[in-house]
Coordinates of C-alpha atoms and ligand atoms in Angstrom, one line a residue:
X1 CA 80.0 101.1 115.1
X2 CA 79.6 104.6 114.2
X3 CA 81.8 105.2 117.7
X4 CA 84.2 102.9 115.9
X5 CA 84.3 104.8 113.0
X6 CA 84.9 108.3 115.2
X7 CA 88.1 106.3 116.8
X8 CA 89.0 105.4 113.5
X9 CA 89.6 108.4 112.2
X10 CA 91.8 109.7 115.1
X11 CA 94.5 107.9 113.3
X12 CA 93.5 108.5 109.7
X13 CA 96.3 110.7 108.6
X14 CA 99.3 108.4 110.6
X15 CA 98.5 105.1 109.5
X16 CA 98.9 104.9 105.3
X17 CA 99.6 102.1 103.8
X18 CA 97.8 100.3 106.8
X19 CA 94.1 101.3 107.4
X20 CA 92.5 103.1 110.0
X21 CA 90.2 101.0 112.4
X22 CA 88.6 101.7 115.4
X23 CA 87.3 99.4 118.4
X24 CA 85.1 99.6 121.1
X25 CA 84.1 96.7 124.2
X26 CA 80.6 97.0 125.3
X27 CA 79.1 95.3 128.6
X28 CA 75.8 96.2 129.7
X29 CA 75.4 98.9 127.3
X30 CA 78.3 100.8 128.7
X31 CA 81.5 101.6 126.7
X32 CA 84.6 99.8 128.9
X33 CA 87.3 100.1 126.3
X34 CA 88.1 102.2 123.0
X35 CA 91.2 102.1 121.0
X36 CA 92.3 102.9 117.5
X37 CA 95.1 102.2 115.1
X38 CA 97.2 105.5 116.1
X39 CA 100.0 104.8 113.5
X40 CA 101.6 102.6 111.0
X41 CA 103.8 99.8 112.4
X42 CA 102.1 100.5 115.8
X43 CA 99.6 98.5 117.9
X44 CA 96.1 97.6 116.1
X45 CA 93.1 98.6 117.1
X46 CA 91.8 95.8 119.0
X47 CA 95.3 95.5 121.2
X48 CA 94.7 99.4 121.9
X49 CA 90.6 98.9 123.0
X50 CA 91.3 96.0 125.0
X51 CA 94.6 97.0 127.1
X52 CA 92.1 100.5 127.5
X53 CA 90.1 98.6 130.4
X54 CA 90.0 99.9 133.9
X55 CA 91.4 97.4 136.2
X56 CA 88.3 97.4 137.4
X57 CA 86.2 96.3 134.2
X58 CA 88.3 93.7 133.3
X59 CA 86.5 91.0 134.9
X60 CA 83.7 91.9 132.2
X61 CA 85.9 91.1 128.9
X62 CA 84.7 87.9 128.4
X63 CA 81.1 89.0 128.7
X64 CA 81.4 92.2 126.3
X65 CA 80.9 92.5 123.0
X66 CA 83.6 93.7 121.1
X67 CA 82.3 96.2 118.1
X68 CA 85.9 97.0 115.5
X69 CA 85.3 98.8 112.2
X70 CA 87.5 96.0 110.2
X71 CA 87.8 92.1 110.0
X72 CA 90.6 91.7 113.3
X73 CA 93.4 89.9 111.6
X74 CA 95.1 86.9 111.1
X75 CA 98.5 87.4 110.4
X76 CA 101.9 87.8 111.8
X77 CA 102.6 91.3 110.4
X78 CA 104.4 93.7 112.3
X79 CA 101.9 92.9 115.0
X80 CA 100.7 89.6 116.3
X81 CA 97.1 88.6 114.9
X82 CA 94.4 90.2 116.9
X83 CA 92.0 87.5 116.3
X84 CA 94.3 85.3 118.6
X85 CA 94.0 88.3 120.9
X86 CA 90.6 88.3 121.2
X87 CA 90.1 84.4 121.6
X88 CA 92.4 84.6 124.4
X89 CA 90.4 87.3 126.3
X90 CA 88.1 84.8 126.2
X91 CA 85.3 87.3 124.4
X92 CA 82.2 85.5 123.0
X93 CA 81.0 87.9 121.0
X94 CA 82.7 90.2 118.1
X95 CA 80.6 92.8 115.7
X96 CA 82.5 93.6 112.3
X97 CA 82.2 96.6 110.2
X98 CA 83.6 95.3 107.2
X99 CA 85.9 92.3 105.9
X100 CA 89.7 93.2 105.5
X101 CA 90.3 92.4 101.7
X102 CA 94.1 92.2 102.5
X103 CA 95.3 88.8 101.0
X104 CA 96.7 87.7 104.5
X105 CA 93.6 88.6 106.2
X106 CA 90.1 88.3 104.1
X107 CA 87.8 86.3 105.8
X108 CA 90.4 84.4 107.8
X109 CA 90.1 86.5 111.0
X110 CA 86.4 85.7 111.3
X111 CA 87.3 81.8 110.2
X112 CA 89.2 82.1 113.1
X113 CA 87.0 83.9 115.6
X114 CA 83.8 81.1 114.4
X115 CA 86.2 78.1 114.7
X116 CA 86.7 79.5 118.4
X117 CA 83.0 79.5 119.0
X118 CA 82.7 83.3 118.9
X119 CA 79.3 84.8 117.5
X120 CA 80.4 87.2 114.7
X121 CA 78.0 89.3 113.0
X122 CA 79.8 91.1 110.5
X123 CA 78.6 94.0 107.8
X124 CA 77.4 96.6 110.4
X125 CA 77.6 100.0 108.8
X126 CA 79.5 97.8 106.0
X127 CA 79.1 101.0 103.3
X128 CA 80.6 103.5 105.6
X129 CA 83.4 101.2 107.5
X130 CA 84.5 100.6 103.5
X131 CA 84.5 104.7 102.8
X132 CA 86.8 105.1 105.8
X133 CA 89.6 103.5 103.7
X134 CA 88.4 103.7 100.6
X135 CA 92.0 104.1 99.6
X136 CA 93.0 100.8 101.3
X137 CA 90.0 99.0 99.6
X138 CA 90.7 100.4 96.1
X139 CA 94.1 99.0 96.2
X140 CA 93.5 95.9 97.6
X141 CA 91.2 94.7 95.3
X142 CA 92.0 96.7 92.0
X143 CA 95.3 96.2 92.7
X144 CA 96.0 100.1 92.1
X145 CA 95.7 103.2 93.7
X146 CA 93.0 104.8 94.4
X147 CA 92.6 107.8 91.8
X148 CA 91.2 111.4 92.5
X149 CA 91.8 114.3 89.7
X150 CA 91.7 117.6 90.3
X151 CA 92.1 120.9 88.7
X152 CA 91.1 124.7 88.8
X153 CA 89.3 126.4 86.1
X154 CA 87.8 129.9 85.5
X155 CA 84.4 130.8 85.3
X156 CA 84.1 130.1 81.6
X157 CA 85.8 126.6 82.1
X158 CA 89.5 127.4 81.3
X159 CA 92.0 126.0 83.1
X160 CA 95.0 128.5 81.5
X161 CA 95.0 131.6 79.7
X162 CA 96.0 132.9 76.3
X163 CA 99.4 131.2 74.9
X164 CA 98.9 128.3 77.5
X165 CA 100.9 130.6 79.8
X166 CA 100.0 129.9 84.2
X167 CA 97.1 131.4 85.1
X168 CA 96.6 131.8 88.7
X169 CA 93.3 130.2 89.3
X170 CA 92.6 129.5 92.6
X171 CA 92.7 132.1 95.6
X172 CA 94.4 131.6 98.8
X173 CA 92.8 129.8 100.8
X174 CA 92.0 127.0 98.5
X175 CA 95.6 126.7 97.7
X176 CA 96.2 125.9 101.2
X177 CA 92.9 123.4 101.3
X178 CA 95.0 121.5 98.1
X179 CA 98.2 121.3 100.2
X180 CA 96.1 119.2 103.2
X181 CA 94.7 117.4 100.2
X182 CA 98.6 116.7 98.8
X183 CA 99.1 115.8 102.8
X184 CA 96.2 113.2 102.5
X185 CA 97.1 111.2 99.5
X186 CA 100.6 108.5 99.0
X187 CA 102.1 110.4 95.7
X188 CA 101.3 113.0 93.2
X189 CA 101.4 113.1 89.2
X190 CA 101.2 115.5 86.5
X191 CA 102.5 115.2 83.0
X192 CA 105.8 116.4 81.3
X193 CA 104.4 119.2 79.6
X194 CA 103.2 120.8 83.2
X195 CA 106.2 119.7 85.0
X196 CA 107.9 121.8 82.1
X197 CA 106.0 124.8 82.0
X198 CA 104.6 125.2 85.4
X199 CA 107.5 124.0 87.1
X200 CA 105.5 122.8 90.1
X201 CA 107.6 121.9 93.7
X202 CA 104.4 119.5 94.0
X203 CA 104.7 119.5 98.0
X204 CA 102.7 120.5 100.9
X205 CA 104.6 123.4 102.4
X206 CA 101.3 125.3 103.0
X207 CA 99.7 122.6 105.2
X208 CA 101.0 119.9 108.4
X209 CA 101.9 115.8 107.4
X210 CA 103.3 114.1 104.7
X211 CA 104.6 115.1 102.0
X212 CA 103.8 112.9 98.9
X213 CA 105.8 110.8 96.2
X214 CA 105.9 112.8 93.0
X215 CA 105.5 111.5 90.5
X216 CA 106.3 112.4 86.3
X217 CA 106.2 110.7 83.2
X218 CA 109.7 112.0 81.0
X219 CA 109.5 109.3 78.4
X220 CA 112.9 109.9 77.0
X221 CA 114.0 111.8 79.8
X222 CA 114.2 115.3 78.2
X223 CA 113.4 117.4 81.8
X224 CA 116.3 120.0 82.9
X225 CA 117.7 118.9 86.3
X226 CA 116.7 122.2 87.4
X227 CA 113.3 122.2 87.8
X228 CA 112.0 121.7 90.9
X229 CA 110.7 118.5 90.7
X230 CA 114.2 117.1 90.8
X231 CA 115.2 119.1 94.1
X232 CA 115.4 116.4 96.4
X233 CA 113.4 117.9 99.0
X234 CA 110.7 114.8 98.1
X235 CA 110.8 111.3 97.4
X236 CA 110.3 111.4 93.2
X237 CA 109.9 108.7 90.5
X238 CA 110.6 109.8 87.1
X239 CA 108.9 106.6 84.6
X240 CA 110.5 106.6 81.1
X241 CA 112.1 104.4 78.8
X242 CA 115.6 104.5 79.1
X243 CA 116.9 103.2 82.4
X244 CA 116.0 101.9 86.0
X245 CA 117.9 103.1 88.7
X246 CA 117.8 104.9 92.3
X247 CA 119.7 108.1 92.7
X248 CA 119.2 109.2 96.4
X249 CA 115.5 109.8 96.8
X250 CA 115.1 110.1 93.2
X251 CA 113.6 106.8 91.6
X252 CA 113.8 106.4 87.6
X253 CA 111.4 103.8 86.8
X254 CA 111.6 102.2 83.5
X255 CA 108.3 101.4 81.6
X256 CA 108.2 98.5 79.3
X257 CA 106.4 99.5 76.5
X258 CA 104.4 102.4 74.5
X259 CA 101.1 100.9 75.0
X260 CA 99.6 101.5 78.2
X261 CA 101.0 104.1 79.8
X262 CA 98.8 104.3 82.2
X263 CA 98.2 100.8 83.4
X264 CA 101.8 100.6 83.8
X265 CA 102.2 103.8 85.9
X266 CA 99.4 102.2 87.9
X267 CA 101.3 98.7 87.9
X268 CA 104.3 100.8 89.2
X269 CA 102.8 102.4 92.3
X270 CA 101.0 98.7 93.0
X271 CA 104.5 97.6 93.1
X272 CA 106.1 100.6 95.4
X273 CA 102.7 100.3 97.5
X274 CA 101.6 103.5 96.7
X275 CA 97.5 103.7 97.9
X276 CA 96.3 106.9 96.3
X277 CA 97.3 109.5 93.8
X278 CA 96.2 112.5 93.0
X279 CA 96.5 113.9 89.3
X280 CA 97.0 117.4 89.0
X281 CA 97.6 118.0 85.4
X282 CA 97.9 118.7 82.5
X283 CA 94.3 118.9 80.7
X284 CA 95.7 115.9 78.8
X285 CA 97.0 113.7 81.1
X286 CA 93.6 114.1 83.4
X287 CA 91.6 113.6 80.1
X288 CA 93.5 110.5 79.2
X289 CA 92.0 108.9 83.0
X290 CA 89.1 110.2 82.2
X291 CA 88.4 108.2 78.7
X292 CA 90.0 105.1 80.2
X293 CA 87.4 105.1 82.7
X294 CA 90.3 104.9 85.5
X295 CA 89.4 107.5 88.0
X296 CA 87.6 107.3 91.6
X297 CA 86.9 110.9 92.5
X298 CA 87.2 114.1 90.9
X299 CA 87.2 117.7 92.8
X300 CA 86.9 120.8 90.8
X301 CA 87.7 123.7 92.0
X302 CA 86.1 127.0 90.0
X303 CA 87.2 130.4 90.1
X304 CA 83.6 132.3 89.7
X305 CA 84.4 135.4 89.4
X306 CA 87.4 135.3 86.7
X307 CA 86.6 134.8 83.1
X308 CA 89.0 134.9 80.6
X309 CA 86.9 134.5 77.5
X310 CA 90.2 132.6 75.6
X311 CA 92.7 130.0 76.6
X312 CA 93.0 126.2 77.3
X313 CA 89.7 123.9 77.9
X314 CA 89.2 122.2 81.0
X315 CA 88.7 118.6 80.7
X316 CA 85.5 116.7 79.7
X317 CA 84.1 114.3 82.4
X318 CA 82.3 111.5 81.6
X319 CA 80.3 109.3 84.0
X320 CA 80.7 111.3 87.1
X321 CA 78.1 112.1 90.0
X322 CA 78.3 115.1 91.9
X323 CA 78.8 114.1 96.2
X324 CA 80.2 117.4 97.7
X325 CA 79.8 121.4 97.3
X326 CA 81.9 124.0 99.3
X327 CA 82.7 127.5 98.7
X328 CA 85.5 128.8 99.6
X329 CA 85.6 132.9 98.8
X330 CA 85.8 133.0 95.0
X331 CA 86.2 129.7 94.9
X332 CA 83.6 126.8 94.3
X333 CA 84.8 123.2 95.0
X334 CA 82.6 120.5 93.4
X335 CA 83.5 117.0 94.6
X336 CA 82.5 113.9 91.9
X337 CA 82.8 110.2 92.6
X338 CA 82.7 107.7 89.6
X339 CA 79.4 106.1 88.9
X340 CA 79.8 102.8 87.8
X341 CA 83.3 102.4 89.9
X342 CA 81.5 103.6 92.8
X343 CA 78.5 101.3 92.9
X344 CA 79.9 98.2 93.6
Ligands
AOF1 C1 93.4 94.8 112.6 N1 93.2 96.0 113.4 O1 93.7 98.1 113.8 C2 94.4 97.2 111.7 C3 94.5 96.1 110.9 O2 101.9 95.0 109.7 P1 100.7 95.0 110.6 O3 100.8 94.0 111.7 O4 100.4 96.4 111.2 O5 99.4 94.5 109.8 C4 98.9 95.4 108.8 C5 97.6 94.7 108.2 O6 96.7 94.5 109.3 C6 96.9 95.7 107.3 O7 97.3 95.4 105.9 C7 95.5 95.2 107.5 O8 95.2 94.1 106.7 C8 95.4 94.9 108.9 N2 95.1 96.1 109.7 N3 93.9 94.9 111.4 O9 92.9 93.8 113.0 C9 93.8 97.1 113.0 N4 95.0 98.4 111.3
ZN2 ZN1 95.3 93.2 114.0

């Protein structure tokens, strides 16, 4: 399984919104086929470790055991069902990571596999095969994205200087290690008071991949055209109250009410299938996840060596639990994972 896992994350960055999985046949304690889930829309995992075989190990499928990371599924999707796939290589044996908690799937591929007469012994390395797509798994059963803030502060805790003017936080290097992150995750959001004042292009031109959905709140729609947000370089939803309508890559996304920003923002990027979004600002925005408990991870990046003495407070996190240190130059990065969310 932990093999599994290794395949599995060959095709981590290529597969969003599907999840990354990873299979592996074993006869006779020797590895005879290994495959992955290279990309979205593409062949599954199972299709990939079973068409792997050497023509002259195939005569050992049906005595192998097949070891994949995530329940093999049921459905027609754009692939056919691998559970079918693996009943018809006439494999006796299957050993499952974790359950797929996808509607279509969720316990049906092993129904399946059972009704067939196949021993199944699923929840091996359950904990880590559900970290590999943690996105995936917060999405399907919150039935939102999975949430990570982030900011940069100073020394003494301030995220900008004096009259709220930029301040330049973070150094090189860790700039660059936040465009991979931008490249990881489905969209991007910060508030209408950043999107005014920094003026952000929100992409990932330091770093390879995607580039992700950004994403603003402009209640009433008062953001000039010219800032960069509205460029058109990136797919961009603008939520407010006024209208609903699709200009080019440019999605204005109306929100129903005044209560509930959030949870409708949330609701919103459910809808568009949207698995993860990272919050970049401002300190009011990230605070407002922060009190309504709706947060997964949190990565703080600290500047140690400037101080500024005045300027904005960072936010205030509450039931956090530090996971992750690195130090990057000047930089410190502390990585947080919610408490209670995370304990399930
Ligand atoms: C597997 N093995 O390697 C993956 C699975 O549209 P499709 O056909 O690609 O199906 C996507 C769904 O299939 C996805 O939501 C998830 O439930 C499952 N992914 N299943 O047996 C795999 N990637
Ligand atoms: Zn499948």
């Amino acid at each position: 399984m932990h093999r599994c896992i290794e395949l599995a994350l060959l095709g981590a960055e290529h597969v969003a919104p599907n999840p990354a999985v990873g299979a592996a046949l074993v006869y006779n304690g020797r590895i005879i086929g290994e495959g992955w889930h290279h990309a979205f829309g593409q062949a599954h995992a199972e299709v990939n470790c079973i068409s792997s075989v050497a023509e002259a190990d195939r005569q050992y499928i049906p005595a192998a055991t097949l070891y994949v990371s995530l329940e093999p599924c049921a459905h027609f999707g754009k692939t056919p069902p691998c559970s079918d796939l693996v009943i018809k290589n006439g494999i006796r044996n299957v050993v499952i990571g974790c359950r797929d908690p996808f509607t279509e799937v969720n316990g049906k591929g092993i129904e399946k596999l059972e009704k067939a007469g196949i021993t199944v012994l699923a929840g091996v390395l359950e904990k880590e095969c559900i970290q590999l797509n943690k996105r995936f798994f917060t999405f399907h059963t919150k039935h939102r994205p999975y949430i990570i803030l982030k900011w940069a502060q100073t020394a003494d805790g301030k995220i900008a200087g004096g009259e709220d003017a930029r301040l330049f936080i973070s150094n090189n290097y860790t700039n660059r290690l936040v465009h991979q992150w931008r490249s990881q995750e489905a969209s991007i959001l910060v508030g209408t008071e950043t999107a005014l004042q920094d003026d952000p292009s929100l992409d990932n031109r330091l770093w390879v991949g995607n580039a992700p959905v950004r994403m603003v709140p402009d209640l009433s729609l008062r953001l000039p055209q010219n800032l960069q947000i509205f460029n058109r370089q990136q797919q961009t939803v603008i939520f407010n109250f006024l209208k609903e309508e699709t200009d080019g890559n440019l999605f204005y996304c109306r929100l129903i009410k005044e209560e509930n920003i959030l949870e409708q923002v949330m609701n919103a990027c459910y809808r568009l299938n949207l698995l993860s979004i990272l919050v970049e600002g401002g300190v009011r925005l990230i605070q407002s996840f922060i009190d309504q408990n709706l947060w997964d991870e949190t990565r703080i990046i600290t500047n140690e060596e400037l101080i500024t003495g005045k300027g904005l407070d960072a936010p205030v996190m509450t039931g956090h639990q530090l996971f992750k240190i690195e130090k990057i130059s000047s930089d410190t990065i502390r990585y947080y994972k919610h408490k209670q969310i995370n304990q399930q």
